[in-house]
XYZ file of C-alpha atoms in Angstrom:
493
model
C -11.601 -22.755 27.907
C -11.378 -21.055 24.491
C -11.312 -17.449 24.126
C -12.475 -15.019 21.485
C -10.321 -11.868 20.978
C -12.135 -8.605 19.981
C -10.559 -5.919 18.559
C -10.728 -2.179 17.390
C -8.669 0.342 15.917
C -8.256 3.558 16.120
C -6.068 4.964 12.943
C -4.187 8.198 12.984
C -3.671 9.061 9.128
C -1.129 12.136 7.932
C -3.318 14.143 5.590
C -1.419 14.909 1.920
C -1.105 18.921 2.494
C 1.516 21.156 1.924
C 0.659 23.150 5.763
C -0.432 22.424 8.770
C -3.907 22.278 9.957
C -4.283 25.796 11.701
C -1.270 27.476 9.776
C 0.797 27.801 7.241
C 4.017 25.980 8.555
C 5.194 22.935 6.234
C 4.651 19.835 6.903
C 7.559 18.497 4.771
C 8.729 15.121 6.516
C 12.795 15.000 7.811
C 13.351 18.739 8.396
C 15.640 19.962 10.563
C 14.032 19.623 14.586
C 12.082 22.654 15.459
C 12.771 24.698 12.347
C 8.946 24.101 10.760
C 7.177 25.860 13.412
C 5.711 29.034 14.650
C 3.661 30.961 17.107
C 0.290 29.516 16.230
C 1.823 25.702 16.055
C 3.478 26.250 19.359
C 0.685 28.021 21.887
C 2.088 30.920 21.978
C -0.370 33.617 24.121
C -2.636 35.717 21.569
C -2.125 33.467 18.543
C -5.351 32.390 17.053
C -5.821 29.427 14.492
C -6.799 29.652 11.082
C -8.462 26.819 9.581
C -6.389 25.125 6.412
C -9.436 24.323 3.885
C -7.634 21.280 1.728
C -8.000 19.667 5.076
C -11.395 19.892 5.328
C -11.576 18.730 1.646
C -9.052 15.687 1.951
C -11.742 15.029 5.184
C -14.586 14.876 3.691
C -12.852 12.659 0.321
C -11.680 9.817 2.847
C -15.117 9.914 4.519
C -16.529 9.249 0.777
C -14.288 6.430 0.105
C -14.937 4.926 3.683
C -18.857 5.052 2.942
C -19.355 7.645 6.182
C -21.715 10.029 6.272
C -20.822 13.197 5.877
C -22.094 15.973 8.365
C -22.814 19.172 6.996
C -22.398 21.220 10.362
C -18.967 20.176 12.189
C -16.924 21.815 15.368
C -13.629 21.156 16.908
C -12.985 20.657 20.553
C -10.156 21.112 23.037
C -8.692 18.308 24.675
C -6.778 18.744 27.419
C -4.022 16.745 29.076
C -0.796 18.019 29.603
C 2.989 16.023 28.072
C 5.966 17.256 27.241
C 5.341 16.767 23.323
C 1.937 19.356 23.501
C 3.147 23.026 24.323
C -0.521 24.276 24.142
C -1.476 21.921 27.100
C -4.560 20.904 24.864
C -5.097 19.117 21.509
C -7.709 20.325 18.933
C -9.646 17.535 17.849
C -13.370 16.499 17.693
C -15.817 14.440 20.001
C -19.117 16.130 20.182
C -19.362 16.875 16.306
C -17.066 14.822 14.445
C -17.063 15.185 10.370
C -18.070 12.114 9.481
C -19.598 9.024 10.868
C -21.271 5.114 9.787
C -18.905 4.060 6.764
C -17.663 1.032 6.448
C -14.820 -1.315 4.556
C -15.173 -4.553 3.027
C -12.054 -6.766 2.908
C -11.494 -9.669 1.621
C -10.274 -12.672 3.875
C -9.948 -16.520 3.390
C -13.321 -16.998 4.345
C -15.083 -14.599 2.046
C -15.877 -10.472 1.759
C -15.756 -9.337 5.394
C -16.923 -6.112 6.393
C -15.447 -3.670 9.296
C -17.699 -0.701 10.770
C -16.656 2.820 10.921
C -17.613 4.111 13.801
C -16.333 7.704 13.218
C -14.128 9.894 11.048
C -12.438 13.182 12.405
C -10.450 15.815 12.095
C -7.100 16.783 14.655
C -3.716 18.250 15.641
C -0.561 15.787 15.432
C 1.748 16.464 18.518
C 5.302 16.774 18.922
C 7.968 14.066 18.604
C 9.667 13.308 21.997
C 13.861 11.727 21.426
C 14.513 9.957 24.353
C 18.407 9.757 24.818
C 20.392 8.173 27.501
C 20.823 11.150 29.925
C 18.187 13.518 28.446
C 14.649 13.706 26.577
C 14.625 15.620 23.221
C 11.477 17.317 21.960
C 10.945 18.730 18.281
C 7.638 20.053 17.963
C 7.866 20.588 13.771
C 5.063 18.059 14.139
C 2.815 20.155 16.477
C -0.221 21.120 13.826
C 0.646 18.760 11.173
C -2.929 17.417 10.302
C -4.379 13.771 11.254
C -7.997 11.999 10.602
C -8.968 9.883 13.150
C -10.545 6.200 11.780
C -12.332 4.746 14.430
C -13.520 1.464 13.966
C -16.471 -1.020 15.793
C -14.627 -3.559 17.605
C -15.209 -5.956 14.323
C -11.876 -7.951 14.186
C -11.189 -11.004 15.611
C -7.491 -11.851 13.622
C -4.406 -9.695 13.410
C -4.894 -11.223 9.734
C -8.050 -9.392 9.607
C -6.368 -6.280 11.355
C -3.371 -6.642 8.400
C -6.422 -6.370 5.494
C -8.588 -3.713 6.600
C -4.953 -1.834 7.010
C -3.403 -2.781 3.887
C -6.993 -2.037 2.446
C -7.253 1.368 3.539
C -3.691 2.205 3.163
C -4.350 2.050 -0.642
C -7.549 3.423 -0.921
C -6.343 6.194 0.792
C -3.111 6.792 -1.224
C -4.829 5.974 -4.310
C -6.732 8.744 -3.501
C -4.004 11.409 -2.587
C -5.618 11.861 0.712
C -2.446 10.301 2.596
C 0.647 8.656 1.512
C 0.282 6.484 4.328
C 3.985 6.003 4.805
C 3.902 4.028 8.225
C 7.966 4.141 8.270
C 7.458 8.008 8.306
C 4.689 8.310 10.909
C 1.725 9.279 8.259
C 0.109 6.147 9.153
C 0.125 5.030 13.119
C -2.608 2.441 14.607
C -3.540 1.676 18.402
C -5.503 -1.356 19.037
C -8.071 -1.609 21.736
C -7.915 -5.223 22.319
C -9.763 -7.809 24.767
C -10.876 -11.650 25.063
C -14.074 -13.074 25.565
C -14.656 -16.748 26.090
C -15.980 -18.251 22.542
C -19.412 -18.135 22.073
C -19.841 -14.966 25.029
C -21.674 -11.816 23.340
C -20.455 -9.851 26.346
C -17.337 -7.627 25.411
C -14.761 -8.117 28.347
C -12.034 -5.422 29.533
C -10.216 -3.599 26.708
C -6.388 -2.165 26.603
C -4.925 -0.048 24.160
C -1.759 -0.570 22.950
C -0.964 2.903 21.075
C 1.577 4.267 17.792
C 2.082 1.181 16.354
C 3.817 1.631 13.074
C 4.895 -1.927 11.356
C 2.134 -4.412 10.672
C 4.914 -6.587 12.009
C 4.450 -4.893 15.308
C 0.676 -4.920 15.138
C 0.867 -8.952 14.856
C 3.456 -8.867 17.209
C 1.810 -6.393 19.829
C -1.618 -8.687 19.132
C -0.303 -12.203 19.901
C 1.374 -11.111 23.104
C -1.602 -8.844 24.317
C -4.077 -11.385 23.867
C -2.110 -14.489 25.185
C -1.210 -12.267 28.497
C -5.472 -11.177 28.803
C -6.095 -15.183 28.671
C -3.427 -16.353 30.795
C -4.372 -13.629 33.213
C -8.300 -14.833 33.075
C -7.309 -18.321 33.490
C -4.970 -17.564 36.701
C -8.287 -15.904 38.050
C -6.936 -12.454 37.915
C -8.599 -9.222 36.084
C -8.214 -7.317 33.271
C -7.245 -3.730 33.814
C -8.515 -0.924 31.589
C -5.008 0.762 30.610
C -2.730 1.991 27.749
C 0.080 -0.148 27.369
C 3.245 -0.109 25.320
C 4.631 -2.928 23.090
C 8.550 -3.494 23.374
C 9.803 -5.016 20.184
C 12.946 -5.949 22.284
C 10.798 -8.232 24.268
C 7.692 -9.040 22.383
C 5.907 -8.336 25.438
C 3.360 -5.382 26.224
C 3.760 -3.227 29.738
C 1.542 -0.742 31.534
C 1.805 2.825 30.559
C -1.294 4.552 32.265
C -4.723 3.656 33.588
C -7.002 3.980 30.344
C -8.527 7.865 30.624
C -11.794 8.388 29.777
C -13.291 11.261 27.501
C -14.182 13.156 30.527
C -10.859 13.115 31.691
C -9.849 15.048 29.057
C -11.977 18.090 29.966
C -13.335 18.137 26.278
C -15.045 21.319 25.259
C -16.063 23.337 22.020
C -12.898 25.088 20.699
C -14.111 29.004 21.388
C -11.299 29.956 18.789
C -12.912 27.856 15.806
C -15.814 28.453 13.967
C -18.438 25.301 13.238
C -17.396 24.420 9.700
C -20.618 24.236 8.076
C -20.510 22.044 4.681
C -23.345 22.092 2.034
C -24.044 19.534 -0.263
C -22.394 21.317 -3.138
C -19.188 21.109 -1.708
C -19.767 17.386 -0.775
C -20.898 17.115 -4.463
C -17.894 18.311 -6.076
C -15.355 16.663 -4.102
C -16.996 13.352 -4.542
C -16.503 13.830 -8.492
C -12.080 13.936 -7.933
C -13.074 10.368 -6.378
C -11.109 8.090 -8.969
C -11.197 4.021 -9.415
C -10.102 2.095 -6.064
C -7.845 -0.218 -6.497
C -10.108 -3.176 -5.806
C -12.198 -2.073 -9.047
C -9.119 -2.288 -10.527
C -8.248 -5.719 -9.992
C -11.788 -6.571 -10.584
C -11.486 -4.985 -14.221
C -8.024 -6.376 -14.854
C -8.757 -9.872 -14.495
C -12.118 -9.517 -16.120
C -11.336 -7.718 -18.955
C -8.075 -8.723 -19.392
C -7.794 -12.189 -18.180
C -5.233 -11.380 -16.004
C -4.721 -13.723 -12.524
C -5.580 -12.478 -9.762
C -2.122 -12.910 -8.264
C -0.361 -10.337 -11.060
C -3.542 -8.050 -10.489
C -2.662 -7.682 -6.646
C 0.499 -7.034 -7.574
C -0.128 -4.160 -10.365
C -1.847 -1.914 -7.990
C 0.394 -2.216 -4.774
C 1.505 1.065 -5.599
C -0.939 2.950 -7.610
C 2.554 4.371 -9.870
C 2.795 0.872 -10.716
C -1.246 0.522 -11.723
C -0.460 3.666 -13.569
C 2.441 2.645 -15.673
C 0.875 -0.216 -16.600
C -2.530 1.153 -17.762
C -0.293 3.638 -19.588
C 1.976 0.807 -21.113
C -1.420 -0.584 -22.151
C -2.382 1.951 -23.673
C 0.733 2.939 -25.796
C 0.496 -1.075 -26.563
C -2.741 -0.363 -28.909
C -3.561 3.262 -28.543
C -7.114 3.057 -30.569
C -8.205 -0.099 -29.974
C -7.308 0.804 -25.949
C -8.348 4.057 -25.053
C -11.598 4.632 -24.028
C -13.430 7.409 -20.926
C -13.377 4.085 -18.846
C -10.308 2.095 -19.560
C -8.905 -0.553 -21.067
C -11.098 -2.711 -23.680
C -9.175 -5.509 -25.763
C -9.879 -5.981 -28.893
C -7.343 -8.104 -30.300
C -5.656 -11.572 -29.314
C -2.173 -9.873 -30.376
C -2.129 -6.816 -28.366
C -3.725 -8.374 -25.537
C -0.759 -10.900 -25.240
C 1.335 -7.663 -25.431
C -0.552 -6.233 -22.321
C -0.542 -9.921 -20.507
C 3.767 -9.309 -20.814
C 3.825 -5.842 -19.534
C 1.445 -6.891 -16.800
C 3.982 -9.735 -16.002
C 7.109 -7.774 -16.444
C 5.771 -5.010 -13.708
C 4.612 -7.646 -11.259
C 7.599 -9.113 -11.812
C 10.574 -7.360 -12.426
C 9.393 -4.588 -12.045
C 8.176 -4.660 -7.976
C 11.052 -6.901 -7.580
C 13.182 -3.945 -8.297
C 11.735 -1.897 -6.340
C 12.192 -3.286 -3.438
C 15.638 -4.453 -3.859
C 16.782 -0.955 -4.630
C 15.046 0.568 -1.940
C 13.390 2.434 -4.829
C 10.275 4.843 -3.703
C 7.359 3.772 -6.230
C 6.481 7.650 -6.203
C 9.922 8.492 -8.143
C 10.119 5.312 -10.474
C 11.171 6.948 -13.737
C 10.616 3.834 -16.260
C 8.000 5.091 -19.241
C 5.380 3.134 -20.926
C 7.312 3.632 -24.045
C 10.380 1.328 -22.869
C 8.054 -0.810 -21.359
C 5.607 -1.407 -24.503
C 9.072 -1.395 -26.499
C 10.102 -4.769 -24.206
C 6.710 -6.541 -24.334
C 6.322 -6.100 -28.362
C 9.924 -7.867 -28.659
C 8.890 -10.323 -26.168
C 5.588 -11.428 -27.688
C 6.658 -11.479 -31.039
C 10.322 -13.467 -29.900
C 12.475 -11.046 -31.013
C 14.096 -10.678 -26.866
C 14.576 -13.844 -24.728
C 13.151 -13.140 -21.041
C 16.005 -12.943 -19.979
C 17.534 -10.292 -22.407
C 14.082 -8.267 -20.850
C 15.036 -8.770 -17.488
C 18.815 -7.866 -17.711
C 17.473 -4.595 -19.752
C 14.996 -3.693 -16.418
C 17.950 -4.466 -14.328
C 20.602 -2.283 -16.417
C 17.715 0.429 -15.890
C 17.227 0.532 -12.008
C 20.813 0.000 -11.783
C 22.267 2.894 -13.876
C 19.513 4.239 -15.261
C 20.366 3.207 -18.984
C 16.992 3.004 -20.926
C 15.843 -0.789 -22.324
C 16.288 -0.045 -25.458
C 19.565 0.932 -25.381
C 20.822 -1.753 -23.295
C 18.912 -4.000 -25.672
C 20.698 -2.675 -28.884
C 24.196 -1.623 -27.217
C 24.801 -5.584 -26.242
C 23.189 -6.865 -29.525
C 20.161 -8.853 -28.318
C 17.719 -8.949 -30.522
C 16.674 -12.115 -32.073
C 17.152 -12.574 -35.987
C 14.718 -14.328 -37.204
C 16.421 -16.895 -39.948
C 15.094 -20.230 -40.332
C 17.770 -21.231 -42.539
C 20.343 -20.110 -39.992
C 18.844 -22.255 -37.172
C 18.155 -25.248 -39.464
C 21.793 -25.183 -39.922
C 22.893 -25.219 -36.555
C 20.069 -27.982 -35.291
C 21.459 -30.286 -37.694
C 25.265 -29.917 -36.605
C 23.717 -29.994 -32.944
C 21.932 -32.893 -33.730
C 24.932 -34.715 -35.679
C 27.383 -33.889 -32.574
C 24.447 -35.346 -30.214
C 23.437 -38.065 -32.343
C 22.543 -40.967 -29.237
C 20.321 -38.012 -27.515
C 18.428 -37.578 -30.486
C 18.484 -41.123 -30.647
C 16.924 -41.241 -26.997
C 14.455 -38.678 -27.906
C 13.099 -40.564 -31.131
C 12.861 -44.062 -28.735
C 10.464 -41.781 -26.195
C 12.487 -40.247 -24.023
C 10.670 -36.952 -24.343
C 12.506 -35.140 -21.409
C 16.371 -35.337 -23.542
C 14.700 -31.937 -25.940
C 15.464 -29.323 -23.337
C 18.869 -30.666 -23.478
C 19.277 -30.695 -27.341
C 16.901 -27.356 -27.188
C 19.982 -25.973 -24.731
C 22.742 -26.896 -26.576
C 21.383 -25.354 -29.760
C 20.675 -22.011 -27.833
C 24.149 -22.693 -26.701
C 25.833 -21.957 -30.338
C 23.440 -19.142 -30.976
C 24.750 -17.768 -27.564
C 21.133 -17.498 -26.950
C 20.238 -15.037 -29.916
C 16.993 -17.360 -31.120
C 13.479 -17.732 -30.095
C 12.750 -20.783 -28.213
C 9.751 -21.456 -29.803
C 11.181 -21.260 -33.192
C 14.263 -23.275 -31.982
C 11.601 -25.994 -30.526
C 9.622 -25.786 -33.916
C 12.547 -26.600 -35.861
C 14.100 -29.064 -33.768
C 11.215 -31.369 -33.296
C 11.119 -31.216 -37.242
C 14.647 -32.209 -38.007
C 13.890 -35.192 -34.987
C 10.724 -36.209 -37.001
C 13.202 -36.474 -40.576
């Protein structure tokens, strides 16, 4: 028999505030344990929780940009279990009232646009961070309070490649955005997957687990394959499905039982009495719907549109949206009038269009390439859009070899020496002398006389070789395209 898997995620997203949630302890990430906290963040008797406002705001912005709707009357509720990592015995989240509600995201798979249901949007209170060590268990609560939205999805996916995109989707809409810097090696960005199988064709939903704090996509594939092969072998052996939370071991690739699944009244949920309904007009919704800037997909859209860039090097430009910046910048410093418009970018010219076509290449490039092989944060790369528009001007008008450009971006991650420096401290700029080269192709071509002799009976492939050895005495100081021009002249004589 062949089985369908259906899946759903629930995403737990780090909110881009300075404080926590219900007061005013940092939320700075890699602090010393237990030194961001206080009496509020800890449950302390008598303290009393004070609502942080830019969470509310960051809220309602991701709700925006996920298509929800956005309720203007919300409340937060207790829910209560008790763990180590909770000190309050209870979590403030939402359930009855959540913020916002029905949005959607369309992604964009091998089959076409695919779109995945938002079920719900809320608001809640991160926990602490348990250490487990050999002969003890750790706990440092400077996470207790740090803010979190919920996404809650409709069980819509049927692929961990579909899981990947609507991930890798939101991650940069939402960091686009400033709403999250959805770090997933830092914990701002954590999925659980409620995952079960169906056999193909079957419009019933079977028995779901929920593998929880997932933080690698590697993982999620991982944690998916296993799950799912385990349901169906399970099914096939004539056993049944349990509804549970389980735990995927990277060690072992395999998932194991953590709990019986709880359900929401298990939790005792109940209006917060200590919080306020937030009540949110449609002013407020207004004006925070106006800091919404251009997603990253309209981007793309616009880059290869306008610009005539592939869609390969557009992916690639806004990754990171410091990368999508420097090059719209570079762009822009490329032909400043003919460029700069309330919308964007608008060529105008074949010349400086080639000139943005190089910069895009040199960021996709070298640039990302960089990045990653420096363990460079895209948030503190430091290269301007003059250096950049410097390099692409000498490249399109062959006055730099693309190499020379990519030795100048190296010399610049590497010690931070800026391109043009490195470009005129180790002399490579190209002089352009025709006479010069003419010079050298013909004592090339005298000292290679039975290649040229090859080339001129047909065999077209010996003029990289001549082309080579006449970059060779230039030590690489001449354009290629003038040193082809020439050459095939002086073969034609």
């Amino acid at each position: 028999m062949t089985y369908e898997i259906v899946m759903g995620l629930e995403v737990h997203v780090e909110l881009d505030v300075k404080s926590k949630i219900f007061c005013s302890c940092s939320t700075a990430f890699g602090a010393v344990p237990n030194s961001q906290v206080c009496p509020v963040c800890l449950g302390l008797p008598g303290t009393l929780p004070s609502l942080n406002k830019e969470v509310v705001n960051k809220t309602v912005k991701a709700g925006l940009v996920l298509g929800c709707n956005v309720a203007n009357r919300t409340v937060f509720d207790r829910k209560n279990y008790f763990y180590p990592d909770l000190p309050k015995a209870y979590q403030i989240s939402q359930l009855y009232a959540p913020i916002c509600t029905n949005g959607r995201l369309e992604i964009e798979t091998p089959e076409g646009p695919y779109t995945i249901g938002i079920h719900e949007l809320h608001m809640e209170e991160d926990a602490g961070k348990l250490i487990h060590q050999p002969d003890a268990t750790l706990i440092d609560y400077n996470r207790c309070g740090v803010p979190l939205i919920e996404i809650v999805t409709e069980p819509d996916f049927r692929t961990a490649d579909q899981v990947q995109a609507f991930l890798e989707r939101l991650r940069e809409d939402l960091s686009y955005q400033e709403i999250s810097d959805c770090k997933m090696q830092e914990g701002s960005m954590r999925v659980d997957v409620n995952l079960s199988v169906r056999p193909e064709g079957s419009t019933l939903l079977g028995t779901r687990t929920e593998m929880k704090n997932l933080s690698s996509f590697r993982s999620i594939r991982r944690a998916i394959a296993a799950e799912s092969a385990r349901q169906i072998a399970l099914l096939e052996s004539g056993g049944t499905v349990v509804q549970e939370t389980r735990r995927f071991d990277e060690a072992s690739g395999q998932t194991f039982s953590m709990r019986t699944k709880e359900n929401a009244q298990d939790y005792r949920y109940f209006p917060d009495p200590d919080l306020p309904p937030v009540k949110i007009d449609d002013r407020w919704i207004a004006r925070i719907r106006r800091t919404i800037t251009e997603s990253p997909s309209a981007k793309r859209a616009r880059y290869q549109k306008d610009l005539g860039i592939p869609k390969e090097t557009a992916d690639s430009l806004t990754y990171y949206k410091e990368t999508a910046a420097l090059f719209e910048n570079t762009a822009l410093r490329l032909e400043e009038d003919a460029y700069r418009t309330c919308c964007g970018i608008h060529p105008t010219g074949d010349a400086a269009l080639g000139r943005i076509r190089i910069a895009a290449t040199l960021i996709a490039g070298d640039v990302l390439r960089l990045l990653r092989e420096t363990a460079t944060p895209a948030e503190t790369l430091t290269l301007s859009p003059a250096s950049l528009a410097w390099l692409s001007s000498l490249l399109e008008g062959d006055r730099i070899t693309r190499a020379s450009a990519r030795d100048a971006l190296e010399a610049f991650f590497a010690e931070g020496t800026l391109p043009e420096d490195y470009i005129r401290s180790h002399n490579l700029l190209i002089e352009k002398n025709d006479a010069l080269l003419s010079e050298i192709i013909s004592k090339v071509l005298e000292e290679q006389a039975a290649s040229a002799e090859e080339y001129r009976n047909g065999k077209e492939k010996v003029l990289g070789f001549l082309v080579g050895q006449v970059m060779k005495q230039l030590n690489g100081k001449a354009s290629p395209k003038d040193v082809n021009r020439l050459l095939l002249e002086h073969l034609k004589n």
